[in-house]
Amino acid sequence: MPDANANFDYHEAFARNIGWVTEAEQAALRGKRIAIAGMGGVGGVHLLTLTRLGIGAFNIADMDTFDVVNFNRQAGASMSTVGQPKAEVMARMAKDINPELDIRIFDKGVDASNLDDFLSGVDLYVDGLDFFAFKARRDTFYACHRLGVPAVTAAPLGMGTAVLSFLPGHMSFEEYFRLEGCDEDEMAVRFLLGLSPAMLQRGYLADPTRVDFNARRGPSTIAACQLCAGVTATEALKILLGRGKVLCAPWGFHFDAYSNRYIKTWRPGGNRNPIQQIGLFIARRQLKAMRQGKFASTA
């Protein structure tokens, strides 16, 4: 049987990128390695988008398998992949785009014990972890800060994305979000409001009862995941090639396609900022009301 990969040519495959990047820049992207933890809603789309950008190597981590409940948003979820490991499926899909990819799979996920290995030789970390994976996320961003690895997180919120970048020599993830000593409810409130100080998505949540903090579950859309991947690929390009302005924490931005709004956010001091403290107070009250079944208007 003929080898289908024998006809692959990197230069031809990614030639249509040239113009927005130079040939030398495309060659530079080919030599970069990106780490992505989480191969679900945003992580899987990140991998495929960055592969099509021409990135040549990845470290990917996920311990989960695909299920039918993933169909609405996860790039690798289909009837043929139900029950299969997410990391293996996504690696296979990425290598079907670029057979030359160098992909290291961490099938136990990420934790403090393997993060140095996961981030070894990495030029950029892209966050694809589940919203509620607070310990894994804190450990990963701490390791990035310690090792000098730039990191980008793009949150899929409603039908938009809120983006924060953490660059070496600037404010760290922990300095911005201030999650130390918090219980999981408080972490959820601080993480959500830290990601999205403008909360552009709150005005069109059609059914608040679908937000279930007890079950660690909330509504999601493929529209938001796709937006996250496009924005993250652009941030990755700027960081990796060293061109274009990158907003880094305490600066961020939020684009919401449903409300047709774009806002740059600035929270000096992160969640310690006085304006942010007011928002956190309100968010805690809303969470308490939701737990009591009093679903007030989100407008």
Short mmCIF file of C-alpha atoms in Angstrom, two decimals:
data_model
loop_
_atom_site.label_atom_id
_atom_site.label_comp_id
_atom_site.label_asym_id
_atom_site.label_seq_id
_atom_site.Cartn_x
_atom_site.Cartn_y
_atom_site.Cartn_z
CA MET A 1 0.00 0.00 0.00
CA PRO A 2 1.40 3.43 -0.95
CA ASP A 3 2.47 5.65 1.94
CA ALA A 4 0.07 8.62 1.94
CA ASN A 5 2.60 10.63 3.94
CA ALA A 6 5.20 10.29 1.20
CA ASN A 7 3.47 13.11 -0.70
CA PHE A 8 3.61 15.52 2.25
CA ASP A 9 5.69 18.65 1.79
CA TYR A 10 5.86 21.14 4.67
CA HIS A 11 6.56 24.15 2.44
CA GLU A 12 3.64 23.40 0.17
CA ALA A 13 1.29 22.51 3.04
CA PHE A 14 1.76 25.87 4.77
CA ALA A 15 2.58 28.06 1.76
CA ARG A 16 -0.67 30.01 2.15
CA ASN A 17 0.57 31.34 5.51
CA ILE A 18 3.31 33.21 3.62
CA GLY A 19 2.35 36.82 3.20
CA TRP A 20 1.08 37.16 6.75
CA VAL A 21 4.41 35.71 7.83
CA THR A 22 7.66 35.67 5.89
CA GLU A 23 9.32 32.48 4.69
CA ALA A 24 11.95 32.93 7.41
CA GLU A 25 9.25 33.35 10.05
CA GLN A 26 7.44 30.22 8.84
CA ALA A 27 10.70 28.33 9.15
CA ALA A 28 11.06 29.68 12.69
CA LEU A 29 7.56 28.47 13.60
CA ARG A 30 8.47 25.05 12.28
CA GLY A 31 11.23 24.88 14.87
CA LYS A 32 9.05 25.82 17.86
CA ARG A 33 7.60 23.53 20.51
CA ILE A 34 4.33 24.36 22.29
CA ALA A 35 2.96 22.61 25.37
CA ILE A 36 -0.81 22.26 25.76
CA ALA A 37 -2.37 20.76 28.89
CA GLY A 38 -5.91 19.55 28.21
CA MET A 39 -7.14 18.15 24.90
CA GLY A 40 -10.85 18.85 25.39
CA GLY A 41 -12.94 21.89 24.48
CA VAL A 42 -10.26 24.48 23.82
CA GLY A 43 -7.11 22.34 24.01
CA GLY A 44 -7.95 20.13 21.05
CA VAL A 45 -8.84 23.09 18.84
CA HIS A 46 -5.64 24.83 19.96
CA LEU A 47 -3.58 21.84 18.82
CA LEU A 48 -5.15 21.64 15.37
CA THR A 49 -5.05 25.41 14.81
CA LEU A 50 -1.42 25.71 15.86
CA THR A 51 -0.56 22.70 13.70
CA ARG A 52 -2.07 24.50 10.69
CA LEU A 53 -0.01 27.56 11.64
CA GLY A 54 3.02 25.35 11.00
CA ILE A 55 4.27 24.75 14.56
CA GLY A 56 6.60 21.75 14.39
CA ALA A 57 6.48 20.17 17.84
CA PHE A 58 4.11 19.77 20.78
CA ASN A 59 3.91 18.37 24.27
CA ILE A 60 0.27 17.51 25.00
CA ALA A 61 -1.33 16.22 28.18
CA ASP A 62 -4.70 14.69 29.01
CA MET A 63 -5.82 11.67 31.05
CA ASP A 64 -9.45 11.63 29.89
CA THR A 65 -11.37 9.78 27.16
CA PHE A 66 -13.99 11.14 24.76
CA ASP A 67 -17.69 10.80 25.57
CA VAL A 68 -20.94 11.79 23.87
CA VAL A 69 -21.32 14.82 26.18
CA ASN A 70 -18.21 16.27 24.50
CA PHE A 71 -19.81 16.43 21.04
CA ASN A 72 -21.00 20.04 21.25
CA ARG A 73 -17.53 21.57 21.51
CA GLN A 74 -14.56 19.20 21.40
CA ALA A 75 -12.69 18.84 18.10
CA GLY A 76 -11.85 15.17 18.57
CA ALA A 77 -15.24 14.01 19.83
CA SER A 78 -17.19 11.81 17.39
CA MET A 79 -18.90 8.44 17.32
CA SER A 80 -15.68 6.82 16.12
CA THR A 81 -13.65 8.19 19.06
CA VAL A 82 -16.01 7.62 22.02
CA GLY A 83 -14.05 5.88 24.76
CA GLN A 84 -10.67 6.65 23.18
CA PRO A 85 -7.97 8.68 24.99
CA LYS A 86 -8.24 12.35 24.06
CA ALA A 87 -4.49 12.91 23.81
CA GLU A 88 -4.00 9.97 21.44
CA VAL A 89 -6.93 10.96 19.23
CA MET A 90 -5.81 14.58 18.97
CA ALA A 91 -2.19 13.59 18.28
CA ARG A 92 -3.45 11.37 15.48
CA MET A 93 -5.55 14.19 14.01
CA ALA A 94 -2.66 16.64 14.19
CA LYS A 95 -0.25 14.20 12.54
CA ASP A 96 -2.81 13.67 9.79
CA ILE A 97 -2.31 17.38 9.01
CA ASN A 98 1.48 17.33 9.44
CA PRO A 99 3.01 13.84 9.51
CA GLU A 100 6.38 15.35 10.45
CA LEU A 101 5.11 16.64 13.80
CA ASP A 102 7.10 15.74 16.90
CA ILE A 103 4.44 15.13 19.57
CA ARG A 104 5.12 13.98 23.11
CA ILE A 105 2.02 12.64 24.89
CA PHE A 106 1.59 12.88 28.66
CA ASP A 107 -1.32 10.50 29.18
CA LYS A 108 -1.45 10.94 32.96
CA GLY A 109 -2.15 14.67 32.69
CA VAL A 110 0.03 17.24 34.45
CA ASP A 111 0.95 17.69 38.10
CA ALA A 112 3.86 19.01 40.13
CA SER A 113 5.80 15.76 39.63
CA ASN A 114 6.02 15.91 35.81
CA LEU A 115 5.80 19.61 34.93
CA ASP A 116 9.55 20.12 34.50
CA ASP A 117 9.53 17.31 31.94
CA PHE A 118 6.30 18.57 30.33
CA LEU A 119 7.78 22.06 29.90
CA SER A 120 11.28 20.91 28.89
CA GLY A 121 12.38 22.57 25.65
CA VAL A 122 9.06 24.40 25.34
CA ASP A 123 8.82 27.87 23.78
CA LEU A 124 5.23 28.57 24.89
CA TYR A 125 2.55 27.06 27.11
CA VAL A 126 -1.11 27.20 26.03
CA ASP A 127 -3.75 26.50 28.66
CA GLY A 128 -6.43 23.96 27.73
CA LEU A 129 -7.30 22.69 31.21
CA ASP A 130 -10.88 22.37 32.43
CA PHE A 131 -12.16 25.50 34.21
CA PHE A 132 -12.32 23.72 37.57
CA ALA A 133 -8.84 22.12 37.38
CA PHE A 134 -7.49 24.69 39.81
CA LYS A 135 -4.59 22.74 41.33
CA ALA A 136 -3.25 21.52 37.99
CA ARG A 137 -3.58 25.02 36.52
CA ARG A 138 -1.87 26.73 39.46
CA ASP A 139 0.97 24.18 39.42
CA THR A 140 1.42 24.58 35.66
CA PHE A 141 1.47 28.37 35.63
CA TYR A 142 3.80 28.41 38.64
CA ALA A 143 6.20 26.12 36.75
CA CYS A 144 5.98 28.35 33.67
CA HIS A 145 6.83 31.40 35.77
CA ARG A 146 9.71 29.59 37.48
CA LEU A 147 11.14 28.28 34.20
CA GLY A 148 10.60 31.49 32.20
CA VAL A 149 8.08 29.95 29.78
CA PRO A 150 5.50 32.41 28.39
CA ALA A 151 1.91 31.24 28.89
CA VAL A 152 -1.46 32.11 27.35
CA THR A 153 -4.93 31.29 28.64
CA ALA A 154 -8.04 31.98 26.57
CA ALA A 155 -11.33 31.27 28.32
CA PRO A 156 -14.40 30.19 26.29
CA LEU A 157 -17.14 32.34 27.80
CA GLY A 158 -20.59 32.22 26.25
CA MET A 159 -19.91 33.01 22.60
CA GLY A 160 -16.68 34.88 23.13
CA THR A 161 -13.22 34.64 24.61
CA ALA A 162 -11.33 36.40 27.38
CA VAL A 163 -7.55 36.28 27.02
CA LEU A 164 -4.64 36.73 29.43
CA SER A 165 -0.95 36.28 28.69
CA PHE A 166 1.71 35.79 31.35
CA LEU A 167 5.20 36.67 30.15
CA PRO A 168 8.59 36.21 31.83
CA GLY A 169 9.53 39.22 33.93
CA HIS A 170 5.93 40.38 34.30
CA MET A 171 3.05 39.65 36.70
CA SER A 172 2.59 35.95 37.44
CA PHE A 173 -0.62 33.92 37.36
CA GLU A 174 -0.71 33.73 41.17
CA GLU A 175 0.01 37.43 41.62
CA TYR A 176 -2.92 38.20 39.31
CA PHE A 177 -5.56 35.70 40.46
CA ARG A 178 -4.53 35.38 44.16
CA LEU A 179 -5.94 31.90 44.73
CA GLU A 180 -3.70 30.94 47.67
CA GLY A 181 -5.72 29.82 50.70
CA CYS A 182 -9.10 29.88 48.90
CA ASP A 183 -11.64 27.08 48.86
CA GLU A 184 -12.86 25.85 45.47
CA ASP A 185 -15.92 28.13 45.37
CA GLU A 186 -13.78 31.18 46.02
CA MET A 187 -11.23 30.00 43.44
CA ALA A 188 -14.01 29.66 40.88
CA VAL A 189 -15.25 33.20 41.56
CA ARG A 190 -11.75 34.69 41.48
CA PHE A 191 -10.73 32.79 38.36
CA LEU A 192 -13.88 33.71 36.43
CA LEU A 193 -13.84 37.38 37.35
CA GLY A 194 -10.08 37.60 36.88
CA LEU A 195 -10.41 36.19 33.38
CA SER A 196 -13.40 38.33 32.56
CA PRO A 197 -13.57 41.59 34.54
CA ALA A 198 -15.98 42.97 31.92
CA MET A 199 -18.28 39.87 32.07
CA LEU A 200 -19.56 40.55 28.56
CA GLN A 201 -21.22 37.12 28.45
CA ARG A 202 -23.53 37.55 31.42
CA GLY A 203 -26.32 39.41 29.62
CA TYR A 204 -27.43 36.56 27.35
CA LEU A 205 -27.20 33.42 29.52
CA ALA A 206 -30.55 31.91 28.59
CA ASP A 207 -30.87 29.37 31.42
CA PRO A 208 -28.90 30.10 34.62
CA THR A 209 -29.96 26.76 36.12
CA ARG A 210 -27.46 25.09 33.78
CA VAL A 211 -24.59 26.63 35.75
CA ASP A 212 -23.97 24.00 38.42
CA PHE A 213 -21.02 24.78 40.70
CA ASN A 214 -21.77 21.74 42.87
CA ALA A 215 -21.34 19.39 39.94
CA ARG A 216 -18.50 21.51 38.49
CA ARG A 217 -20.39 21.87 35.23
CA GLY A 218 -21.59 24.72 33.04
CA PRO A 219 -22.87 25.41 29.52
CA SER A 220 -20.43 25.74 26.63
CA THR A 221 -20.36 26.48 22.89
CA ILE A 222 -18.12 25.52 19.99
CA ALA A 223 -18.27 29.18 18.90
CA ALA A 224 -16.31 30.21 21.99
CA CYS A 225 -13.78 27.37 21.61
CA GLN A 226 -13.09 28.32 18.00
CA LEU A 227 -12.64 31.97 18.93
CA CYS A 228 -10.23 30.97 21.71
CA ALA A 229 -8.12 29.00 19.25
CA GLY A 230 -7.94 31.77 16.66
CA VAL A 231 -6.99 34.42 19.20
CA THR A 232 -4.47 32.15 20.93
CA ALA A 233 -2.78 31.24 17.64
CA THR A 234 -2.37 34.95 16.94
CA GLU A 235 -0.91 35.59 20.40
CA ALA A 236 1.38 32.57 19.93
CA LEU A 237 2.61 33.91 16.61
CA LYS A 238 3.44 37.30 18.13
CA ILE A 239 5.19 35.80 21.16
CA LEU A 240 7.17 33.20 19.20
CA LEU A 241 8.24 35.59 16.43
CA GLY A 242 8.76 38.59 18.68
CA ARG A 243 6.63 40.95 16.63
CA GLY A 244 3.37 42.73 17.37
CA LYS A 245 2.22 44.07 20.73
CA VAL A 246 1.31 41.44 23.31
CA LEU A 247 -0.94 42.54 26.17
CA CYS A 248 0.19 40.75 29.31
CA ALA A 249 -1.27 40.62 32.81
CA PRO A 250 -2.55 42.78 34.41
CA TRP A 251 -3.74 43.71 30.90
CA GLY A 252 -6.09 41.40 29.02
CA PHE A 253 -8.89 41.56 26.51
CA HIS A 254 -12.36 40.14 25.99
CA PHE A 255 -14.15 39.77 22.66
CA ASP A 256 -17.78 38.67 22.64
CA ALA A 257 -19.23 37.83 19.22
CA TYR A 258 -22.82 37.69 20.47
CA SER A 259 -22.84 41.20 21.92
CA ASN A 260 -20.47 42.55 19.25
CA ARG A 261 -18.19 44.00 21.90
CA TYR A 262 -14.44 44.13 22.46
CA ILE A 263 -12.90 45.47 25.66
CA LYS A 264 -9.32 45.78 26.86
CA THR A 265 -9.17 45.06 30.57
CA TRP A 266 -6.65 46.41 33.06
CA ARG A 267 -6.57 45.30 36.67
CA PRO A 268 -3.33 46.45 38.33
CA GLY A 269 -2.92 44.24 41.37
CA GLY A 270 -5.17 41.62 39.77
CA ASN A 271 -7.91 40.43 42.09
CA ARG A 272 -6.54 42.72 44.81
CA ASN A 273 -7.61 45.76 42.74
CA PRO A 274 -10.35 47.81 44.52
CA ILE A 275 -12.65 47.70 41.48
CA GLN A 276 -12.12 43.96 41.25
CA GLN A 277 -12.92 43.58 44.95
CA ILE A 278 -16.35 45.12 44.36
CA GLY A 279 -16.97 42.70 41.49
CA LEU A 280 -15.88 39.76 43.64
CA PHE A 281 -18.29 40.80 46.40
CA ILE A 282 -21.18 40.87 43.94
CA ALA A 283 -20.11 37.56 42.35
CA ARG A 284 -20.02 35.84 45.76
CA ARG A 285 -23.57 37.00 46.48
CA GLN A 286 -24.73 35.73 43.10
CA LEU A 287 -23.07 32.36 43.69
CA LYS A 288 -24.76 32.09 47.08
CA ALA A 289 -28.14 32.89 45.50
CA MET A 290 -27.55 30.25 42.79
CA ARG A 291 -26.74 27.65 45.43
CA GLN A 292 -30.00 28.49 47.17
CA GLY A 293 -31.94 28.16 43.93
CA LYS A 294 -32.62 31.88 43.61
CA PHE A 295 -31.67 32.46 40.02
CA ALA A 296 -31.71 36.22 39.66
CA SER A 297 -31.40 38.01 36.35
CA THR A 298 -27.89 37.91 34.90
CA ALA A 299 -28.35 41.13 32.96
#
